[in-house]
PDB file of C-alpha atoms in Angstrom:
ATOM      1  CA  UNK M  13       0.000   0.000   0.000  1.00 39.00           C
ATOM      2  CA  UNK M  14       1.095   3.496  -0.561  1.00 40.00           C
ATOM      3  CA  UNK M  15       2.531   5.436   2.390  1.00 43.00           C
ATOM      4  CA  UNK M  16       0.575   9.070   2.387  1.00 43.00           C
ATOM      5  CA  UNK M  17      -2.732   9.782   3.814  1.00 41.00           C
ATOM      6  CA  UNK M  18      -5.500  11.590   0.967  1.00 41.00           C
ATOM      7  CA  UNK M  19      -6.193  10.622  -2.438  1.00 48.00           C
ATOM      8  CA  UNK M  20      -9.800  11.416  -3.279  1.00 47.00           C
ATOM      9  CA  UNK M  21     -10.407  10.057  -7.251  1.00 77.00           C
ATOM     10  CA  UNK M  22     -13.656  10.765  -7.674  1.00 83.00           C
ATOM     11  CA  UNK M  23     -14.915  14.503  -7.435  1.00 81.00           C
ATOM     12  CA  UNK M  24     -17.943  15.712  -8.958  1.00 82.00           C
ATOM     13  CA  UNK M  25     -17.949  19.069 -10.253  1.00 80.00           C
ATOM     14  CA  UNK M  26     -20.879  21.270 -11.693  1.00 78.00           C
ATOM     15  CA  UNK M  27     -20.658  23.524 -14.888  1.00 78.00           C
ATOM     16  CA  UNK M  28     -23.045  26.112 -15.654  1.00 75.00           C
ATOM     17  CA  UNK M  29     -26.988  25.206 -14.866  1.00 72.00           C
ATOM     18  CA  UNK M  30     -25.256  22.071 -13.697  1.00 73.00           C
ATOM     19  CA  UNK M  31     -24.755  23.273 -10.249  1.00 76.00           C
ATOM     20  CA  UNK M  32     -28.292  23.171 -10.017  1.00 75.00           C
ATOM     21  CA  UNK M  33     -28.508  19.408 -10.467  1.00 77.00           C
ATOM     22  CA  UNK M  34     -25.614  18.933  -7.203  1.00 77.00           C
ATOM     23  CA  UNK M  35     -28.354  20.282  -4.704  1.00 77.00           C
ATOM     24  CA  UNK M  36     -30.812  17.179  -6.598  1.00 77.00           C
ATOM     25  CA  UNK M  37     -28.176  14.838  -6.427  1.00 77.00           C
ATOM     26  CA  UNK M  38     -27.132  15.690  -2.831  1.00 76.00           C
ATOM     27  CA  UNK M  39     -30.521  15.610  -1.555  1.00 75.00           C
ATOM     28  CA  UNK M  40     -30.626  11.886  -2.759  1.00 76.00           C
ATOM     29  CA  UNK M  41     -28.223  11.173   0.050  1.00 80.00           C
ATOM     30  CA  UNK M  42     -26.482   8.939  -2.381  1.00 83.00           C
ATOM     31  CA  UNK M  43     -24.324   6.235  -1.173  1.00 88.00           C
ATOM     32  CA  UNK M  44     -19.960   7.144  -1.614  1.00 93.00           C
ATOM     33  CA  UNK M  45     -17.608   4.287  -1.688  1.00 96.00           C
ATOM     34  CA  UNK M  46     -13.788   4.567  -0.175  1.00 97.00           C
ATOM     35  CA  UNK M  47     -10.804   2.000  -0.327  1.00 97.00           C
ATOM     36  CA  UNK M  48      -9.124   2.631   2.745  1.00 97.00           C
ATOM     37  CA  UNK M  49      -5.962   1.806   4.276  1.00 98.00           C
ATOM     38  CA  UNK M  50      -5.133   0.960   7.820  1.00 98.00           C
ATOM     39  CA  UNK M  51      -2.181  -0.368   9.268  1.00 98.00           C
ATOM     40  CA  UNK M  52      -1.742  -2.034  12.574  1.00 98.00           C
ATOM     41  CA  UNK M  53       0.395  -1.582  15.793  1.00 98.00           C
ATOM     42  CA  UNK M  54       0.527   2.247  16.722  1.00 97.00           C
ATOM     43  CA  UNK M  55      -1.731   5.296  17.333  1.00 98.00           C
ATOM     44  CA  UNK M  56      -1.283   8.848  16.329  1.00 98.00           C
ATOM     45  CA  UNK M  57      -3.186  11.909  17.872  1.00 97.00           C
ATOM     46  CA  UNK M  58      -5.480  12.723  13.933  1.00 97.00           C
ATOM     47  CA  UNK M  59      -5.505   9.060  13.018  1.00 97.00           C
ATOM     48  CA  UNK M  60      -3.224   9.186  10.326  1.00 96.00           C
ATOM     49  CA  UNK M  61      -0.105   7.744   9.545  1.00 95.00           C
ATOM     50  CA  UNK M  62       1.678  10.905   9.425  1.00 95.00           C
ATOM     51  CA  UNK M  63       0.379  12.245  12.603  1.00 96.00           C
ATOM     52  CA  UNK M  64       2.334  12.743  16.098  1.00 97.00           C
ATOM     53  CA  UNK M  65       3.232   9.103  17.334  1.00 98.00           C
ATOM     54  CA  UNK M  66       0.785   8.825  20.830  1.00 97.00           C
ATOM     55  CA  UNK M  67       1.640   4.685  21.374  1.00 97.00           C
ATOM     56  CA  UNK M  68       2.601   1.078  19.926  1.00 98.00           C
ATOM     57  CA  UNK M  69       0.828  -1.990  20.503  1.00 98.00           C
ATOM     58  CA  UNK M  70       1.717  -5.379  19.463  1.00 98.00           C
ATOM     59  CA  UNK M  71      -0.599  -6.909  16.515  1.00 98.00           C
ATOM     60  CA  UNK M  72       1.077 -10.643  15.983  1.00 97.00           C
ATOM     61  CA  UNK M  73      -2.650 -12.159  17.712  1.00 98.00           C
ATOM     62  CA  UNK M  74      -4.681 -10.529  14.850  1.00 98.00           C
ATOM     63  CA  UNK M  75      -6.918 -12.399  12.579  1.00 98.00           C
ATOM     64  CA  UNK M  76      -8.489 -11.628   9.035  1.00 98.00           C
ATOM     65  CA  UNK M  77     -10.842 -13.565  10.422  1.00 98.00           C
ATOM     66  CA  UNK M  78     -11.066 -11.124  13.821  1.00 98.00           C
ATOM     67  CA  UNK M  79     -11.000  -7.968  11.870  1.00 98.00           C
ATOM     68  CA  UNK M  80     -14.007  -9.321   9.861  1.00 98.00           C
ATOM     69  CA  UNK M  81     -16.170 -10.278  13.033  1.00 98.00           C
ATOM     70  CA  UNK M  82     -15.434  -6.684  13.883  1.00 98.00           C
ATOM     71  CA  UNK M  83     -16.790  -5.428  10.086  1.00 98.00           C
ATOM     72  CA  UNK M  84     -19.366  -7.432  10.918  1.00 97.00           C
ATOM     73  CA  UNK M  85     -20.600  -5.492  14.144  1.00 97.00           C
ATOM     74  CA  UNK M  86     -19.947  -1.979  12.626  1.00 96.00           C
ATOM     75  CA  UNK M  87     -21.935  -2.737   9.585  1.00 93.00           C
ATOM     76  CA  UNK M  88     -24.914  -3.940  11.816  1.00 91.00           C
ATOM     77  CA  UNK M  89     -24.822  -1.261  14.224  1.00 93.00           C
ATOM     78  CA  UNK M  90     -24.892   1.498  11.404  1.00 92.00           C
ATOM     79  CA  UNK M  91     -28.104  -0.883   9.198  1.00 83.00           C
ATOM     80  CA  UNK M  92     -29.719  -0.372  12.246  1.00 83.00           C
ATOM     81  CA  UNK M  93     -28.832   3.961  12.656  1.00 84.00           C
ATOM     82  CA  UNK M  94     -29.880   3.666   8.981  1.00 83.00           C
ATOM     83  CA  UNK M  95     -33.441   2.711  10.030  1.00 77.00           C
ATOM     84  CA  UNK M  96     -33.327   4.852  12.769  1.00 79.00           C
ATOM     85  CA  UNK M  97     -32.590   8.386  10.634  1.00 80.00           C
ATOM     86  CA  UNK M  98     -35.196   6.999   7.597  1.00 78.00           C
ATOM     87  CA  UNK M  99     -37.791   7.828   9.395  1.00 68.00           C
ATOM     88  CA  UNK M 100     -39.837   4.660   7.828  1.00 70.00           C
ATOM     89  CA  UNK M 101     -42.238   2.070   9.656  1.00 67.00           C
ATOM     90  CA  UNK M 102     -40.331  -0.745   8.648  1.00 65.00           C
ATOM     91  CA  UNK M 103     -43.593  -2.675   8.775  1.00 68.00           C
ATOM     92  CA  UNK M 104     -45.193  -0.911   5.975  1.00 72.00           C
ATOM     93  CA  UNK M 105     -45.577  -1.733   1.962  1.00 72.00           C
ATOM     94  CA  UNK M 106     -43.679   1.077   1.484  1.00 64.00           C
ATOM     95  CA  UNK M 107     -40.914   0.092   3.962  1.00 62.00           C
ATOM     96  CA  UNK M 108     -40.829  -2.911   1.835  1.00 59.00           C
ATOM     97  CA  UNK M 109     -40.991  -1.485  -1.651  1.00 65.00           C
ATOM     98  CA  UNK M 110     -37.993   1.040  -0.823  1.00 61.00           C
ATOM     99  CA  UNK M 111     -36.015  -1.597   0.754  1.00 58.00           C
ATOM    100  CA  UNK M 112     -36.410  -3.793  -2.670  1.00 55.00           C
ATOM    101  CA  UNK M 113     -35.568  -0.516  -5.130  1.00 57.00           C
ATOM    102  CA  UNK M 114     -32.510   0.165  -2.098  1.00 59.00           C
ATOM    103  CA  UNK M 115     -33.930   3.402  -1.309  1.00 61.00           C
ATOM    104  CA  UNK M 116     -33.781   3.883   2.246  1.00 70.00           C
ATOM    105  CA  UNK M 117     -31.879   6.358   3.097  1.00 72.00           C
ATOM    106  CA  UNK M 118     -31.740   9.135   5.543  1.00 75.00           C
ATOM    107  CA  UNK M 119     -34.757  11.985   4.858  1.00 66.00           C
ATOM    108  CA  UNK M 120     -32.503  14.474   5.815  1.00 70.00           C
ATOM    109  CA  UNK M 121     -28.885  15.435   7.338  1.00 77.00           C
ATOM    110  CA  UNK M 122     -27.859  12.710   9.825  1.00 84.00           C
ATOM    111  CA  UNK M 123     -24.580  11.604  11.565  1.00 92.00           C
ATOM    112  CA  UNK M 124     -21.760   9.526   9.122  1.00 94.00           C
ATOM    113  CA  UNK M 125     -23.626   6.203   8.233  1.00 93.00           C
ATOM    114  CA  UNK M 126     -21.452   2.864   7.086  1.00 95.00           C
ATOM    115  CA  UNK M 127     -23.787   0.944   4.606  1.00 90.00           C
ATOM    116  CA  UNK M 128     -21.140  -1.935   3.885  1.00 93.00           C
ATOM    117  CA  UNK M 129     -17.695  -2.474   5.055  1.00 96.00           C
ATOM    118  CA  UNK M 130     -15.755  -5.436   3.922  1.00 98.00           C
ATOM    119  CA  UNK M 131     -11.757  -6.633   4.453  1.00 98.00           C
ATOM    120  CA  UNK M 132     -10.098  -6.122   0.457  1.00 98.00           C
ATOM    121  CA  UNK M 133      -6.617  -7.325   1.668  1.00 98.00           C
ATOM    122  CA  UNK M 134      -5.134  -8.375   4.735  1.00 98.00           C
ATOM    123  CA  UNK M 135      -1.644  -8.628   5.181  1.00 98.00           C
ATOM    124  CA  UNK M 136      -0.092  -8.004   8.574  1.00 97.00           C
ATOM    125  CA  UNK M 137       0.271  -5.223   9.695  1.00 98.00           C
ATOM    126  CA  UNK M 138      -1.337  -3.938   6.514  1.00 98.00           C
ATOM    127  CA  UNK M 139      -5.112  -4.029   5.886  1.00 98.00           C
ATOM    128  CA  UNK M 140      -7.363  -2.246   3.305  1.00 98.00           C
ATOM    129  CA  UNK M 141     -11.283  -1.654   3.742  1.00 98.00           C
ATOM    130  CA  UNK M 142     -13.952  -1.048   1.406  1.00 98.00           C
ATOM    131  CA  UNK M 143     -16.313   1.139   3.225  1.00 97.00           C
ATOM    132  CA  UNK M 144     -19.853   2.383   1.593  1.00 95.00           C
ATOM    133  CA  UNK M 145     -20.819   5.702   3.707  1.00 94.00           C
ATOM    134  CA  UNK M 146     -23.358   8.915   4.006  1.00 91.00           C
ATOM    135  CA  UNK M 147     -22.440  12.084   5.337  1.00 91.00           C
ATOM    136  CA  UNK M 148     -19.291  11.055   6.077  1.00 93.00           C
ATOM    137  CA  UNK M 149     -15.648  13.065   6.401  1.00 92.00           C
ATOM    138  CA  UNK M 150     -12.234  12.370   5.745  1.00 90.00           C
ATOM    139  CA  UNK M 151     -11.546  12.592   9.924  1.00 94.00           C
ATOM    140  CA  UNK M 152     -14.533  10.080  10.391  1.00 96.00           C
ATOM    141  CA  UNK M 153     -12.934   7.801   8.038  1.00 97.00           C
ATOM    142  CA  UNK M 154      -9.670   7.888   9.980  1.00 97.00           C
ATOM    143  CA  UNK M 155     -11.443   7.284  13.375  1.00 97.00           C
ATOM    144  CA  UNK M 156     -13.117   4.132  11.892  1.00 98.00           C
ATOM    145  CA  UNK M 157      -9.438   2.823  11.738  1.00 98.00           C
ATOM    146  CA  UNK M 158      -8.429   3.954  14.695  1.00 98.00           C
ATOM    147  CA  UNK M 159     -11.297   2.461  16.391  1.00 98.00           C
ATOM    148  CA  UNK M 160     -10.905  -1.151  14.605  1.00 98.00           C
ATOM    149  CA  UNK M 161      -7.378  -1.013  15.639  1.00 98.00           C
ATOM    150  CA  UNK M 162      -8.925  -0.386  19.435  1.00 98.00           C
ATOM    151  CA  UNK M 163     -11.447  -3.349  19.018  1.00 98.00           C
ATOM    152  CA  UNK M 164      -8.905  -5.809  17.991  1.00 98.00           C
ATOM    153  CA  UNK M 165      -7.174  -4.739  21.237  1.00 98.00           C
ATOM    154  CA  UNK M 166      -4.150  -2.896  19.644  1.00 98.00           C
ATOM    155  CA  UNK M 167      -4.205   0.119  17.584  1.00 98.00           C
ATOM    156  CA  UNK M 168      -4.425   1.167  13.988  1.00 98.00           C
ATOM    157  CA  UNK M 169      -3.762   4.607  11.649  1.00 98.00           C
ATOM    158  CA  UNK M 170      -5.232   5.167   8.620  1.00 98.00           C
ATOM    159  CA  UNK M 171      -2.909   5.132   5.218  1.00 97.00           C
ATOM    160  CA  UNK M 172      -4.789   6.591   2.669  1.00 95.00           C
ATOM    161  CA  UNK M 173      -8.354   7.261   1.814  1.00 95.00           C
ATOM    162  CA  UNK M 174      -9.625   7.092  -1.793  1.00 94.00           C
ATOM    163  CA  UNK M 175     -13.127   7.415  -3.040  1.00 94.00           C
ATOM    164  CA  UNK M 176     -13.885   5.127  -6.211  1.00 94.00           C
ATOM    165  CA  UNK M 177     -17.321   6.044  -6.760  1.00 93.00           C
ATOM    166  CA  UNK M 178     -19.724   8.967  -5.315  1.00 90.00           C
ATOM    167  CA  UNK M 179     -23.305   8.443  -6.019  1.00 85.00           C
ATOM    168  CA  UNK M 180     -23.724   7.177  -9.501  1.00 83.00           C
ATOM    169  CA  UNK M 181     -20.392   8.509 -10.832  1.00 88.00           C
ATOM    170  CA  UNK M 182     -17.419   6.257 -11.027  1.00 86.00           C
ATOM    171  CA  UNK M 183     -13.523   5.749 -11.471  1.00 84.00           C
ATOM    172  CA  UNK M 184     -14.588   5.192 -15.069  1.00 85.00           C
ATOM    173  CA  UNK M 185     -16.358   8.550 -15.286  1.00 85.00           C
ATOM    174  CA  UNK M 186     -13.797  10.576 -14.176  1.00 83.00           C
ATOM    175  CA  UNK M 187     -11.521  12.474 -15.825  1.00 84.00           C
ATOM    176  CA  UNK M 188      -7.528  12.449 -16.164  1.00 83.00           C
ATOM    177  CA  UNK M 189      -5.493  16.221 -15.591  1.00 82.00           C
ATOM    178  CA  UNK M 190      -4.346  15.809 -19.126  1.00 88.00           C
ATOM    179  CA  UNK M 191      -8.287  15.528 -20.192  1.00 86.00           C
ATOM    180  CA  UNK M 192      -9.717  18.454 -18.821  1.00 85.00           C
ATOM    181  CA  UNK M 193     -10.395  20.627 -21.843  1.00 88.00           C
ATOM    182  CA  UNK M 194     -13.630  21.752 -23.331  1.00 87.00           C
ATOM    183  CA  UNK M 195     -14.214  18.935 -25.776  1.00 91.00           C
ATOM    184  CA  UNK M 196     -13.678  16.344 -23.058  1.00 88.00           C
ATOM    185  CA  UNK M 197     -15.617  17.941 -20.472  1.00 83.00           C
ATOM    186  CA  UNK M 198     -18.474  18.153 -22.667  1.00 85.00           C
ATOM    187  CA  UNK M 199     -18.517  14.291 -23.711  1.00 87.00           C
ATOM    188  CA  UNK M 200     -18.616  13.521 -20.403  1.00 85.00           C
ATOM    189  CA  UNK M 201     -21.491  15.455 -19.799  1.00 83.00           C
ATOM    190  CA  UNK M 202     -23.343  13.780 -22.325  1.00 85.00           C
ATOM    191  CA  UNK M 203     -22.251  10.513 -21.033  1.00 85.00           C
ATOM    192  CA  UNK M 204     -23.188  10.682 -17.239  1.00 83.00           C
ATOM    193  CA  UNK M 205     -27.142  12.581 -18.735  1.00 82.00           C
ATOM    194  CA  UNK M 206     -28.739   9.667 -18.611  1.00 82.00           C
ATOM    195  CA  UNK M 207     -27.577   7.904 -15.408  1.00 81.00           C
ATOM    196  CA  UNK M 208     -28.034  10.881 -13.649  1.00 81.00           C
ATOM    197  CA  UNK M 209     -31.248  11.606 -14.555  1.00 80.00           C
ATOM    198  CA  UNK M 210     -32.649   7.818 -13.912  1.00 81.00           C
ATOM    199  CA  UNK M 211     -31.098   7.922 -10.777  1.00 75.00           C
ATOM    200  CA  UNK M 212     -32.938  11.624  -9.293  1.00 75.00           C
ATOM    201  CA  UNK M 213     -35.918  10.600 -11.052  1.00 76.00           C
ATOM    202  CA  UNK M 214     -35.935   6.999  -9.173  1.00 73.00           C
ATOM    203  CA  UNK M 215     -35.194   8.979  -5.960  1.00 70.00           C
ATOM    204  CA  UNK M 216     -37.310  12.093  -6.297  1.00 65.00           C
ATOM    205  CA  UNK M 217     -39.798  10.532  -8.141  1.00 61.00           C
ATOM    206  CA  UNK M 218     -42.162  11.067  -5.415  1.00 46.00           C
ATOM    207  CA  UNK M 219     -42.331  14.497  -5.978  1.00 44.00           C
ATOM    208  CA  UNK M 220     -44.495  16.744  -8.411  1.00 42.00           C
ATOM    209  CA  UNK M 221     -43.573  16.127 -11.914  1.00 42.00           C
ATOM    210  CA  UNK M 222     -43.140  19.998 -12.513  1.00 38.00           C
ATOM    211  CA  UNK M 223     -40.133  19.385 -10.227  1.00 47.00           C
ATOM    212  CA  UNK M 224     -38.349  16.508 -12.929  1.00 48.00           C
ATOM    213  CA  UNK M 225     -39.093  18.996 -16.106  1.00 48.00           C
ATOM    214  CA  UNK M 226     -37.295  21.534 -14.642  1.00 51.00           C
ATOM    215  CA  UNK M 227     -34.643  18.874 -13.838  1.00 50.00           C
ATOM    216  CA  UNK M 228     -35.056  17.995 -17.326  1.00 54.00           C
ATOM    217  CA  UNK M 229     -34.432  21.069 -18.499  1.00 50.00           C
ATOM    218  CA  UNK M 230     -31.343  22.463 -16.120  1.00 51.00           C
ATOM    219  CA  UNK M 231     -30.134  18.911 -17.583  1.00 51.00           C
ATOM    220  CA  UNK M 232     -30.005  20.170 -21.226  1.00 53.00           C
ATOM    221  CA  UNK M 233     -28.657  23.368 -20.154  1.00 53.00           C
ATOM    222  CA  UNK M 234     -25.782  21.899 -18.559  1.00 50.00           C
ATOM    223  CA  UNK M 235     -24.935  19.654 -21.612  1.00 50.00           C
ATOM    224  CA  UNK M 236     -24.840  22.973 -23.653  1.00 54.00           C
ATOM    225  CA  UNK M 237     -23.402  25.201 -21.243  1.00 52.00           C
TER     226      UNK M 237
END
């Protein structure tokens, strides 16, 4: 893994009546995925690897199987915050009928939320996480580490954090330094229209339809901007 802390991959940027659409897209409280890395045996005062050495702990009686029982617990105790901050009778059709489309979500600003977590590689004292997360921040991400490293009775600093996908857009949408001109920037306009459209319109499709023409329309504005 590489030594540093930050490398965030996937941004998402608004042009023109495109800014518009980030509000939409942000009240979907869509779902952000992060690789991140964690390595075992000391703890620093931010979390990080580069931060002010507090303590070292041994690590030798650590598991990929123990670090996964631990996954295991975080991801259960946030599915069940998740319920909590949807506001939704989970005994209801519509409970049911969100659940199937995986719409529930928060209906407004809540705390950081883990959807998924899962153990990419383990390799002593190295370990890399695939966390799916709301609301979160980059010093949340680090205190997830730090607090595995606690719960596996040593101690842990995060590596580096990278986001591979943020809502519907993904490593494969994004755009190299060398391709940001106008020509580029406008193909991937076109290219992300229709995925972000399906995507409000699934999630805001509750609303009035006046709402999705005018969502319809800042769309076309933003591909011609």
């Amino acid at each position: 893994m590489s030594n540093g802390f930050l490398v965030f991959c996937v941004s998402v940027l608004g042009i023109g009546h495109g800014n518009k659409l980030l509000t939409d897209l942000y009240n979907c409280h869509l779902t952000k995925v992060y690789t991140v890395g964690g390595l075992l045996g000391k703890a620093t005062d931010d979390f990080s690897d580069t931060g002010k050495l507090v303590e070292k702990t041994t690590f030798d009686h650590i598991t990929r199987e123990k670090l996964e029982r631990i996954l295991a617990v975080i991801q259960g105790t946030n599915h069940k915050a998740l319920l909590m901050h949807s506001n939704i009778d989970m005994k209801t059709q519509e409970a049911y009928e969100l659940a199937v489309k995986g719409l529930i979500r928060p209906m407004g600003k809540s705390p950081p939320i883990i959807t998924a977590i899962r153990c990419l590689q383990f390799a002593l004292p190295e370990f890399q996480l695939e966390v799916h997360c709301l609301h979160e921040t980059q010093q949340y991400l680090r205190k997830i580490v730090h607090e595995i490293g606690l719960e596996l009775k040593s101690s842990a600093v995060c590596t580096q954090v990278r986001r591979i996908r943020d809502g519907v857009f993904t490593l494969d949408d994004a755009l190299l330094r060398t391709q940001w001109n106008l020509q580029s920037i406008q193909n991937a306009i076109w290219d992300c229209q229709l995925k972000v459209k399906t995507e409000l319109e699934k999630t805001l499709g509750h609303q009035d339809k006046i709402h999705l023409h005018k969502m319809d329309v800042e769309m076309a504005h933003a591909a011609d901007s």
